[in-house]
Short mmCIF file of C-alpha atoms and ligand atoms in Angstrom, two decimals:
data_model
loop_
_atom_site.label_atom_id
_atom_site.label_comp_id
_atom_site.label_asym_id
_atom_site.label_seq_id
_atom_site.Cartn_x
_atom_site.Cartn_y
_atom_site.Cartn_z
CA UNK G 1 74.86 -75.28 64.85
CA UNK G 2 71.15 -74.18 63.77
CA UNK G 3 69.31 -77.22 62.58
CA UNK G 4 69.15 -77.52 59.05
CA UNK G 5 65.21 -76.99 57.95
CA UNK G 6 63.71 -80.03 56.54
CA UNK G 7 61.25 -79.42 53.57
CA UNK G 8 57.81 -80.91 53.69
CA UNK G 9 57.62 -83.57 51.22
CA UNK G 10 56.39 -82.93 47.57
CA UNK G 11 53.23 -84.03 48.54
CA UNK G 12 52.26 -81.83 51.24
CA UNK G 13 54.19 -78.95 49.76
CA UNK G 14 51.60 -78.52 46.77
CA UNK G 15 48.74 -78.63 49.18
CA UNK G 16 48.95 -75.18 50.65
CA UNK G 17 45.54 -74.64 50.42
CA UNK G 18 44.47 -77.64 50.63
CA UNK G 19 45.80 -78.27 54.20
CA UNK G 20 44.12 -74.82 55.41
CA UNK G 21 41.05 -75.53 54.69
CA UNK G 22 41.05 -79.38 55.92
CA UNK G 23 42.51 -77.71 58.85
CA UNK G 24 40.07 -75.26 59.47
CA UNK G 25 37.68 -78.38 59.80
CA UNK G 26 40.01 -80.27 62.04
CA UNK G 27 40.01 -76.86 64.85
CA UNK G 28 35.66 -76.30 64.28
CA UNK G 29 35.77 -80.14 65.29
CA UNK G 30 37.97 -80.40 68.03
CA UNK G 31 36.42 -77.63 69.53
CA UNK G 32 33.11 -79.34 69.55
CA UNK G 33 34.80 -82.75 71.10
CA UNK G 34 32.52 -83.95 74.34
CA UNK G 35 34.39 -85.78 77.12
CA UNK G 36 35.58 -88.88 76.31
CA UNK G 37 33.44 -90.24 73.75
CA UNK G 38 34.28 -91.66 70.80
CA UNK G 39 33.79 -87.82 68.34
CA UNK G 40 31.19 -89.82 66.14
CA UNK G 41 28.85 -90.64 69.03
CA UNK G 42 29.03 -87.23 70.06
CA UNK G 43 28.24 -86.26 66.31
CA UNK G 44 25.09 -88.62 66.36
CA UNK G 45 24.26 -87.30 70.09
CA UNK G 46 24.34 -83.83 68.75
CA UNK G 47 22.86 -84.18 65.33
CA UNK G 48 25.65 -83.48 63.13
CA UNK G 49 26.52 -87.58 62.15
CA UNK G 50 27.57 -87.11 58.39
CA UNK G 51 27.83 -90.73 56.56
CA UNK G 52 29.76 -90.98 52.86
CA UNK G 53 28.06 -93.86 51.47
CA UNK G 54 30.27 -95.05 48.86
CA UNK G 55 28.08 -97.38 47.86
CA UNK G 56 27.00 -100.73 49.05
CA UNK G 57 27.85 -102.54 45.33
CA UNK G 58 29.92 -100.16 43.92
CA UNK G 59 33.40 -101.96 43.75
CA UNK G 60 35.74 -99.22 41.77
CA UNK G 61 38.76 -99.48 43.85
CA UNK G 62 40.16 -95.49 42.40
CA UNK G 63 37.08 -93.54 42.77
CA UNK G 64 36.48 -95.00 46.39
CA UNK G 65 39.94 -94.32 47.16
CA UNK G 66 39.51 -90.62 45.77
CA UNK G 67 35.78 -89.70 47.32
CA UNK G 68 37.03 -91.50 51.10
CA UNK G 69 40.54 -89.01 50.67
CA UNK G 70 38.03 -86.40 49.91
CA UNK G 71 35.11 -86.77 52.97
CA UNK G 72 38.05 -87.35 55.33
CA UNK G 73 39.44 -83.93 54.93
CA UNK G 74 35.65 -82.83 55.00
CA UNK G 75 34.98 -84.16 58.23
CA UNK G 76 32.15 -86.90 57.52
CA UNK G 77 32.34 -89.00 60.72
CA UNK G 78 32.09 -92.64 58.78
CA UNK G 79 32.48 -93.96 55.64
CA UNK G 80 30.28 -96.80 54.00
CA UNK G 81 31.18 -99.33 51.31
CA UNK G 82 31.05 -102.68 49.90
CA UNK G 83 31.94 -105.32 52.04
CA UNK G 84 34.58 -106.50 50.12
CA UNK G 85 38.32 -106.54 50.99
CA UNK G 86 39.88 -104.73 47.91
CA UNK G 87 36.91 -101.97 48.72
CA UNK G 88 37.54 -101.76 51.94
CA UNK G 89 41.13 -101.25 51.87
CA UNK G 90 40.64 -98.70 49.02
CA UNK G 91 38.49 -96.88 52.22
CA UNK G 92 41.45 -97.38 54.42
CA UNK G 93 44.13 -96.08 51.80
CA UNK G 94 42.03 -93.12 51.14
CA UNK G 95 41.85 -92.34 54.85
CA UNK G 96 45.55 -92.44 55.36
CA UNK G 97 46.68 -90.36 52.07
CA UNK G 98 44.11 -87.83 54.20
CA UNK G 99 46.09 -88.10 57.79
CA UNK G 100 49.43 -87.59 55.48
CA UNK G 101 48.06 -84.23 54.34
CA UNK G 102 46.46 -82.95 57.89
CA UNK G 103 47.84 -85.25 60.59
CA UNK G 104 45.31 -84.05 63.04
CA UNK G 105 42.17 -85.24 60.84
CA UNK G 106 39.79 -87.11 63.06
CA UNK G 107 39.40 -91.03 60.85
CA UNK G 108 36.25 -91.79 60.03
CA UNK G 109 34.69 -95.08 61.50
CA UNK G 110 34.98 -97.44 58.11
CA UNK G 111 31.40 -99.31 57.83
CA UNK G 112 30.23 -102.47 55.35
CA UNK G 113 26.98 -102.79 54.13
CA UNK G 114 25.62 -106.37 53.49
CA UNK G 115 22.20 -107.77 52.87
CA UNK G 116 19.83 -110.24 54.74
CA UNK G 117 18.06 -111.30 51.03
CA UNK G 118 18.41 -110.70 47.60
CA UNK G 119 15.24 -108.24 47.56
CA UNK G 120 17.50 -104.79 47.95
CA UNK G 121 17.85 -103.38 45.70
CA UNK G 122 21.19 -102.21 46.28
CA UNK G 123 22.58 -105.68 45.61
CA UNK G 124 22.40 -106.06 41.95
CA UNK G 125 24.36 -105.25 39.31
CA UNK G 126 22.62 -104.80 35.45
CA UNK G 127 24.19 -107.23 32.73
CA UNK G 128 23.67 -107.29 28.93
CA UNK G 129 25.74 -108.99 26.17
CA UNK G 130 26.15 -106.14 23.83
CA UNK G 131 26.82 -108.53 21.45
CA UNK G 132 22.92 -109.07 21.30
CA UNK G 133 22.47 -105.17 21.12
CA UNK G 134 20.82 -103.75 17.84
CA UNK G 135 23.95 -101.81 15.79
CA UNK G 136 21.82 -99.05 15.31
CA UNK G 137 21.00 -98.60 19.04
CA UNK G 138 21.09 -94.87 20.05
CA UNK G 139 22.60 -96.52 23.63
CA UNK G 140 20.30 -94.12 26.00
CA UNK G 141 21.69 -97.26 28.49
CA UNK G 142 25.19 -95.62 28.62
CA UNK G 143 23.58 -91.96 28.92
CA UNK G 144 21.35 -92.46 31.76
CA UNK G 145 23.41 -94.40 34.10
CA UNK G 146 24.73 -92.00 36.61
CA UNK G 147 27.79 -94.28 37.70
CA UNK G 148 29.08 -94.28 34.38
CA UNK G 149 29.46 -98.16 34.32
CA UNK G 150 28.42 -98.69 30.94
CA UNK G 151 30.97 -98.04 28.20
CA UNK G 152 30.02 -99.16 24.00
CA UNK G 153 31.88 -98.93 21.20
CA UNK G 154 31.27 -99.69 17.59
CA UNK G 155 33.69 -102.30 16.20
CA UNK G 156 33.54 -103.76 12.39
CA UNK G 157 33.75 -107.04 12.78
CA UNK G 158 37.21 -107.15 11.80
CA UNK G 159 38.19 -104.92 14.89
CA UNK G 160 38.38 -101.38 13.14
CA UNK G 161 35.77 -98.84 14.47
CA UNK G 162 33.16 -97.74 12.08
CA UNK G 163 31.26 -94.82 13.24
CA UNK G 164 30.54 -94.00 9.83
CA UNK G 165 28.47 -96.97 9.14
CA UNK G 166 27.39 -98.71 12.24
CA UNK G 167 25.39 -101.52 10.31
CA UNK G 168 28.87 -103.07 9.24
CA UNK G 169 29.43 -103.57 12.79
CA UNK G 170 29.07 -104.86 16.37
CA UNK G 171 28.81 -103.04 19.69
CA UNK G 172 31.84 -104.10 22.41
CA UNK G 173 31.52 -103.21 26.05
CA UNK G 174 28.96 -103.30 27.96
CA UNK G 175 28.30 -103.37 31.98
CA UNK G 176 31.71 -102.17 34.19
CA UNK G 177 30.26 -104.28 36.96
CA UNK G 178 32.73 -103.02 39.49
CA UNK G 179 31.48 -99.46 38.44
CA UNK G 180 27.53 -100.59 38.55
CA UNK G 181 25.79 -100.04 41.67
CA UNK G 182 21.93 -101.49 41.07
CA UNK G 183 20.50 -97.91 40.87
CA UNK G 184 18.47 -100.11 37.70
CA UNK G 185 17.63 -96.70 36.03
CA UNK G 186 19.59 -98.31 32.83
CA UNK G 187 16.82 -100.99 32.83
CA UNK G 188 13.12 -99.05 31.57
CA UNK G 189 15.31 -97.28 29.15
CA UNK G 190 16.89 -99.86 27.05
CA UNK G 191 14.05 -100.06 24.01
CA UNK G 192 15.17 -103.96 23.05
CA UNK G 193 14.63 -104.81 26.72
CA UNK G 194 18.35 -106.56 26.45
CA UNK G 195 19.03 -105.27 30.20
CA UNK G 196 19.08 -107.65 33.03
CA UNK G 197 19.25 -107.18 36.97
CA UNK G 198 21.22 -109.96 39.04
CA UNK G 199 20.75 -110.06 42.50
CA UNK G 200 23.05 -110.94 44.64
CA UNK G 201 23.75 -111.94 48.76
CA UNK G 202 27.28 -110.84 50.37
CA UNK G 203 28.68 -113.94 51.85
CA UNK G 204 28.37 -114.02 55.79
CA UNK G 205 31.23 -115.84 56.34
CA UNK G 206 33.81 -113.13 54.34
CA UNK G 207 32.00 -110.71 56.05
CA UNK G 208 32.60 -112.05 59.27
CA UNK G 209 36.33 -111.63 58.10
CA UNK G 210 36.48 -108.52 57.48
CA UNK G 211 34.70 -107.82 60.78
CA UNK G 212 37.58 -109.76 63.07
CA UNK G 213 40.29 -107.32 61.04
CA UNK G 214 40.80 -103.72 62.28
CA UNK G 215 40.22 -102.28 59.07
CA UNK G 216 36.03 -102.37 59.88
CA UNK G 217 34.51 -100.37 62.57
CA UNK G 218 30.63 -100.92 61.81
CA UNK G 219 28.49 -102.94 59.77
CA UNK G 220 25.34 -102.17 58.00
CA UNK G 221 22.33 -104.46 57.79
CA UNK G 222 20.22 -103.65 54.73
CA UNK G 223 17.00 -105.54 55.24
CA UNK G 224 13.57 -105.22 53.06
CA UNK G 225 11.01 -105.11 56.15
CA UNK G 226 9.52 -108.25 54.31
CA UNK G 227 10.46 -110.72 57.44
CA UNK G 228 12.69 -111.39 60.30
CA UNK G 229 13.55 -114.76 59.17
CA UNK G 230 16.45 -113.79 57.19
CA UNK G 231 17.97 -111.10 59.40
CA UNK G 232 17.75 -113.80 62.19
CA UNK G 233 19.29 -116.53 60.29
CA UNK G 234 22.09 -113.47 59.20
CA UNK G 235 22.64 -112.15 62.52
CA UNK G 236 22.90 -115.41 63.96
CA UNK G 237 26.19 -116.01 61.19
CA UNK G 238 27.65 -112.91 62.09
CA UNK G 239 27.02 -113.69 65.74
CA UNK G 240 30.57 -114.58 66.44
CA UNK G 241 32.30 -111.25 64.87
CA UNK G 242 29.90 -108.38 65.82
CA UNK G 243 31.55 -108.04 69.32
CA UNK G 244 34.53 -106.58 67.13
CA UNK G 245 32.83 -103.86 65.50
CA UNK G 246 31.21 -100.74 67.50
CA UNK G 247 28.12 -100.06 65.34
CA UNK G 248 25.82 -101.74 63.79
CA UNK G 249 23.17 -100.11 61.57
CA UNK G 250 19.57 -101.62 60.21
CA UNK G 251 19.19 -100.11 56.86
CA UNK G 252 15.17 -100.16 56.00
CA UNK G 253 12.36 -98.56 54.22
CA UNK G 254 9.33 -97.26 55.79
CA UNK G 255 7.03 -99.96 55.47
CA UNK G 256 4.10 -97.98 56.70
CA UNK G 257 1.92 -98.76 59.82
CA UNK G 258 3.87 -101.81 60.77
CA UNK G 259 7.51 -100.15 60.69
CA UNK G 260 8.28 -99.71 64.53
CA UNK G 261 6.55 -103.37 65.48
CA UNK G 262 9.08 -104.52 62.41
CA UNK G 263 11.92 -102.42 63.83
CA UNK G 264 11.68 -104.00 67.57
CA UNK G 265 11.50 -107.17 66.35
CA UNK G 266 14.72 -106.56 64.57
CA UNK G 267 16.09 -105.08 67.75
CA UNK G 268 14.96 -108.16 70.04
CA UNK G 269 16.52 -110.12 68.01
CA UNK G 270 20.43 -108.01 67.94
CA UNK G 271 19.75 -106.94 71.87
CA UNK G 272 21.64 -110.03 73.04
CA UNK G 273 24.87 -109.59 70.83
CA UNK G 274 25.06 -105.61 70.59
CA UNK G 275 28.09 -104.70 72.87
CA UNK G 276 28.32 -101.30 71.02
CA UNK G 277 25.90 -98.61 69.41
CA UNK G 278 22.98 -99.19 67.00
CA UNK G 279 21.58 -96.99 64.38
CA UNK G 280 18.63 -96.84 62.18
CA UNK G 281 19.17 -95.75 58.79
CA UNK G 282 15.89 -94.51 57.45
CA UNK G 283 16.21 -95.24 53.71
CA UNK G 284 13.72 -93.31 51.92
CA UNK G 285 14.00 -93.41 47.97
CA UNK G 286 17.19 -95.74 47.84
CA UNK G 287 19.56 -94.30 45.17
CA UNK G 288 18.19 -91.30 44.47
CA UNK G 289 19.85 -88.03 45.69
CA UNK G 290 21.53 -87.28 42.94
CA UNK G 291 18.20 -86.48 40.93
CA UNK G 292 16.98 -83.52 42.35
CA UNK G 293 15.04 -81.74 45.29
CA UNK G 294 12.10 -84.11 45.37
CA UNK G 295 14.17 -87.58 45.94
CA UNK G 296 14.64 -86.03 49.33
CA UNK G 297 11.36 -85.91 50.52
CA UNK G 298 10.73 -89.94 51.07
CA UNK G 299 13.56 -89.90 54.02
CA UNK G 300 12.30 -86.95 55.75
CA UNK G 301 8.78 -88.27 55.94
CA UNK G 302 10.34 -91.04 57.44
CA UNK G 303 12.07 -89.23 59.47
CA UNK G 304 8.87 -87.33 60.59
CA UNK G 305 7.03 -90.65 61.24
CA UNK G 306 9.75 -92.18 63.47
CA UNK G 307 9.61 -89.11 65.60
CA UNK G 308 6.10 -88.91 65.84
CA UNK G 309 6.14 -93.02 67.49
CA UNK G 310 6.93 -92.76 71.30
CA UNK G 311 7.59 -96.44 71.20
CA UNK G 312 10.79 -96.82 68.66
CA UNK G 313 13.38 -99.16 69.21
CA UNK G 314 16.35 -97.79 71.11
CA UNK G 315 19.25 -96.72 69.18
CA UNK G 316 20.34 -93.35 66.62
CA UNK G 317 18.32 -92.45 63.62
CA UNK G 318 19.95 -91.03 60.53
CA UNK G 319 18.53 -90.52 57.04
CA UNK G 320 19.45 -91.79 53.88
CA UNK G 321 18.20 -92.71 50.17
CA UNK G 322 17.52 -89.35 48.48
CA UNK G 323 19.47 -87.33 50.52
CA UNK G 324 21.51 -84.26 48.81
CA UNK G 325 21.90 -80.42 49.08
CA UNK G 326 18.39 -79.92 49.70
CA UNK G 327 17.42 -82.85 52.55
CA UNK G 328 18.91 -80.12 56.05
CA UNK G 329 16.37 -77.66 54.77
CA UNK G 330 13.20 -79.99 54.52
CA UNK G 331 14.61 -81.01 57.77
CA UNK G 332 14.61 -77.82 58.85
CA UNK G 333 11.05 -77.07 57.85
CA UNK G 334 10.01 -80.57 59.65
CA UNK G 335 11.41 -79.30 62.91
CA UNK G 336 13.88 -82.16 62.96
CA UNK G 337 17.24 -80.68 62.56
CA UNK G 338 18.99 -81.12 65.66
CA UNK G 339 16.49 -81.10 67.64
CA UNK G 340 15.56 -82.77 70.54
CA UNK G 341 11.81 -81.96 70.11
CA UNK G 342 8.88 -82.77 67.86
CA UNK G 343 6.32 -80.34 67.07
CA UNK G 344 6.45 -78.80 70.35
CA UNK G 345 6.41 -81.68 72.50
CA UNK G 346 9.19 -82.70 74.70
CA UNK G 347 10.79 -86.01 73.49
CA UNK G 348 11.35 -86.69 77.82
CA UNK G 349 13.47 -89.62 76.61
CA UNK G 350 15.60 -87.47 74.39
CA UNK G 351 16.01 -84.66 76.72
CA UNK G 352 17.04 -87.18 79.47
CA UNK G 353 20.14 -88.50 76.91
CA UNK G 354 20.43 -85.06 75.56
CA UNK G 355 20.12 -86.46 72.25
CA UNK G 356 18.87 -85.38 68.51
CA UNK G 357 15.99 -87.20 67.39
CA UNK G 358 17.87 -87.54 64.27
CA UNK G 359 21.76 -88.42 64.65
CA UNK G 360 22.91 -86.99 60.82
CA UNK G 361 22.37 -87.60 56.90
CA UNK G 362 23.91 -90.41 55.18
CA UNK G 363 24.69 -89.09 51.27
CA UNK G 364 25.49 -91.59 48.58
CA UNK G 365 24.80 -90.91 45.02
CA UNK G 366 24.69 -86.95 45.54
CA UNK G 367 28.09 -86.98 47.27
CA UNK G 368 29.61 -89.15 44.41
CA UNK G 369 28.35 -87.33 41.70
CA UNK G 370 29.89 -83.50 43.11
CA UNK G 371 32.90 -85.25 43.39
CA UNK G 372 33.06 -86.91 39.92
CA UNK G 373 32.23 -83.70 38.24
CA UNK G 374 35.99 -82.67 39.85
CA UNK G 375 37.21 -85.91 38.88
CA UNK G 376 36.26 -86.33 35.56
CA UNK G 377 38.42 -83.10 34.75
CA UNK G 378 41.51 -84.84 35.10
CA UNK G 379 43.25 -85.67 31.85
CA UNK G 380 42.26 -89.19 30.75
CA UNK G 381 46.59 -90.04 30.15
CA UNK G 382 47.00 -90.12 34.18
CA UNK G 383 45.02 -93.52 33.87
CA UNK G 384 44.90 -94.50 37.43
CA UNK G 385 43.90 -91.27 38.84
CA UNK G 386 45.26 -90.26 42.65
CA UNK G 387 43.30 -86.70 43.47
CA UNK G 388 46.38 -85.61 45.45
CA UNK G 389 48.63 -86.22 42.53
CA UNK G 390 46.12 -82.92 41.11
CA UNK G 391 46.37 -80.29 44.18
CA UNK G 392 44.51 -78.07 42.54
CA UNK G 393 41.34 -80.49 41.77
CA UNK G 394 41.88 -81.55 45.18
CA UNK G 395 40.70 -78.15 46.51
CA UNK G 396 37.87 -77.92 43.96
CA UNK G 397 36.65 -81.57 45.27
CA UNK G 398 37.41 -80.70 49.15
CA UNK G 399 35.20 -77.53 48.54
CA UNK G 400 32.35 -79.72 47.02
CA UNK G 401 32.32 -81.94 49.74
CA UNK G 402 32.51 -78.88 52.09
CA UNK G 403 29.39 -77.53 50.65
CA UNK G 404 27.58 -81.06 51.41
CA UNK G 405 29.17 -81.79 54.61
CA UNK G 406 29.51 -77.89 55.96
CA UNK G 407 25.77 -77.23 56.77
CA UNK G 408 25.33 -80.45 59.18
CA UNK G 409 28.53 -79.42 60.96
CA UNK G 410 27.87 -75.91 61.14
CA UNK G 411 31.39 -74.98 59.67
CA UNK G 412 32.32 -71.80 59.63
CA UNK G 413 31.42 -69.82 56.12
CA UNK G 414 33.37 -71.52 53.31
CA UNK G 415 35.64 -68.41 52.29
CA UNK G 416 37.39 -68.43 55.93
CA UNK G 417 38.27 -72.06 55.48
CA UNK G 418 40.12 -71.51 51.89
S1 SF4 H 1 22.00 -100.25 37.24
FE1 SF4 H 1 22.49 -98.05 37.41
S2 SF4 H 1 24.69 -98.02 37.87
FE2 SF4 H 1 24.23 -100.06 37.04
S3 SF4 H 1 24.63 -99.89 34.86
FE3 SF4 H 1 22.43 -99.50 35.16
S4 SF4 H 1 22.28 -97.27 35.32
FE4 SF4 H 1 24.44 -97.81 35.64
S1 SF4 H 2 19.90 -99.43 25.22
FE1 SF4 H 2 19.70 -101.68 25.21
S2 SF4 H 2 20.01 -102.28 23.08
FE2 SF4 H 2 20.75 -100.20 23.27
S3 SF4 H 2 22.95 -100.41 23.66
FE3 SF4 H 2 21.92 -100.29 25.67
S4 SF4 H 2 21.52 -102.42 26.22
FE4 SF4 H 2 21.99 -102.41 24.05
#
């Protein structure tokens, strides 16, 4: 007797289109595999390295559930967050409602970001009591912040809302802390100056927890170029654990003339415990990508410097803080997309390795904010929102991310992968 066909579940059933273009993206990237390294070393080798940077605070369970789903089926080849448990199994879920949909899609290496001192900015979260808050207060606070973490109402004091005369009442709300990640652009416009920053240092010792799991592949090192004191006292905590993970990133600014002395001091100091790869992320204008064109240009001057320094630590360089639609062309016009060479001279260490000067493009705030323009269209009554519940806003989110994550890859043209 003929076998009795099974039907795909509910779930994949809806996601027609969905799965053909996801697996359009799974074929362009096996075809590019190289021998038997791990896909995102050959990524960074090549030049192609894409990084979702969820962000390093931002502690919304859903949404980083929804954007790592999302960048999965895109292709990115790693995917950053908070090193926090919840947030990091919110990464992991994400990734495997992704291999459920398109078994073949590559998993992207899962990476925490923690701090050395409380002088990065991206460890803070802003706090008011909104209590304190004038009634009248136009709230340009809850208009400017780009995460959407700060939600007011007006309440009478009774508990009824009074829009019609807000002088009877009281403001409720405030901060969503898990929402808030530091960006601090609610801070210069709050005109009562009722807006604080608090700073903050991820505990080494959960960190080091999440590291021995198998839910972590690579950590992040966020340090302020202000000292090696308190990356050295850090590293030293994490000593034990890094063995388990098989990258480990230095996040930094460009700190001018004395960048690459800083940088080799950092790297003398992790040389002794780094089993696996290292990267430099070259933060330019932290937090900023989702502004516009000109956030971009901080990273690629980086960028521009590092290649222009024969004497850089060993390791890949990728960009980040500011990057968004824009940064592959200004890396285009500095000669440094995928390229081995720097205005016309031969990088002979680079062409030895065969490797890009720059490994890929981290995207954080410009990534999240394509995506939450799909997500914010689903009706408010589903609550709890899971993307694939919504197949069609699914395929509007996979094609943003497409459009960010396409051009490093060199996908094929967007309309043969839907
Ligand atoms: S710091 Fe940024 S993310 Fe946090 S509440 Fe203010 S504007 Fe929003
Ligand atoms: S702008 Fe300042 S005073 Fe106004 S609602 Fe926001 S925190 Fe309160």
């Amino acid at each position: 007797m003929a076998p009795v066909p099974v039907p795909p579940p509910p779930l994949l059933a809806s996601h027609a289109a969905v799965r053909a273009a996801a697996s359009a993206v799974s074929r362009s990237r096996r075809a590019r595999r190289a021998g038997d390294q791990p896909p995102q070393v050959a990524a960074l080798r090549r030049g192609d390295w894409v990084k979702l940077i969820c962000g390093a605070s931002f502690e919304d369970a859903a949404d980083v559930r929804n954007l790592s789903l999302v960048y999965t089926l895109a292709g990115v080849d790693c995917i950053d967050c908070a090193a926090d448990a919840s947030v990091v199994g919110a990464v992991n879920e994400g990734i495997e409602v992704a291999a459920s949909i398109i078994p073949a899609v590559q998993r992207p290496w899962v990476m925490v970001s923690v701090n050395d001192d409380c002088r990065d900015l991206h460890f803070r979260k802003a706090e008011f009591d909104p209590e304190d808050c004038p009634q009248d207060c136009s709230k340009p606070c809850e208009k400017v912040c780009p995460a959407d973490a700060i939600s007011l109402e007006s309440v009478m004091v009774g508990g009824e809302h009074t829009q019609s005369d807000p002088l009877r009442g009281k403001l409720k709300g405030g901060v969503l802390t898990e929402r808030c990640y530091g960006c601090g652009r609610c801070l210069p416009v709050c005109p009562y100056d009722r807006i604080r920053a608090v700073s903050y240092v991820r505990d080494p010792t959960t960190t080091c927890e999440l590291l021995k799991g198998n839910d972590v592949d690579a950590i992040e090192i966020h340090t302020t170029g202000k000292g090696t004191d308190t990356f050295n006292t850090l590293w030293n905590s994490l000593s034990e654990s890094i063995n388990n993970v098989k990258l480990v990133a230095v996040s930094m600014p460009d700190i001018g003339e004395s960048t690459v002395d800083f940088m080799n001091a950092l790297y003398a100091i992790m040389e002794p415990h780094i089993h696996g790869y290292n990267l430099w992320q070259l933060d330019g204008r932290p937090m900023s990508g989702d502004i516009g064109r000109g956030a971009t240009r901080e990273t690629v001057s980086f960028a521009v410097h590092m290649a222009s320094v024969s004497e850089r630590p060993p390791g890949f360089y990728q960009l980040a803080g500011g990057t968004n639609s824009y940064t592959i062309d200004c890396l285009k016009k500095a000669g440094l997309f995928q390229s081995t060479t720097f205005r016309g001279t031969t990088t002979s260490e680079m062409i030895h390795s065969q490797q890009a000067l720059i490994g890929g493009i981290a995207y954080g705030g410009y990534a999240r904010k394509i995506i939450g323009r799909t997500l914010r269209k689903i009706p408010a009554q589903f609550g709890r929102v899971r993307i694939e519940d919504h197949p069609e806003h699914l395929l509007e989110a996979l094609q943003e991310a497409l459009s960010l994550v396409g051009p490093v890859k060199s996908y094929p043209a967007l309309s043969s992968l839907s």
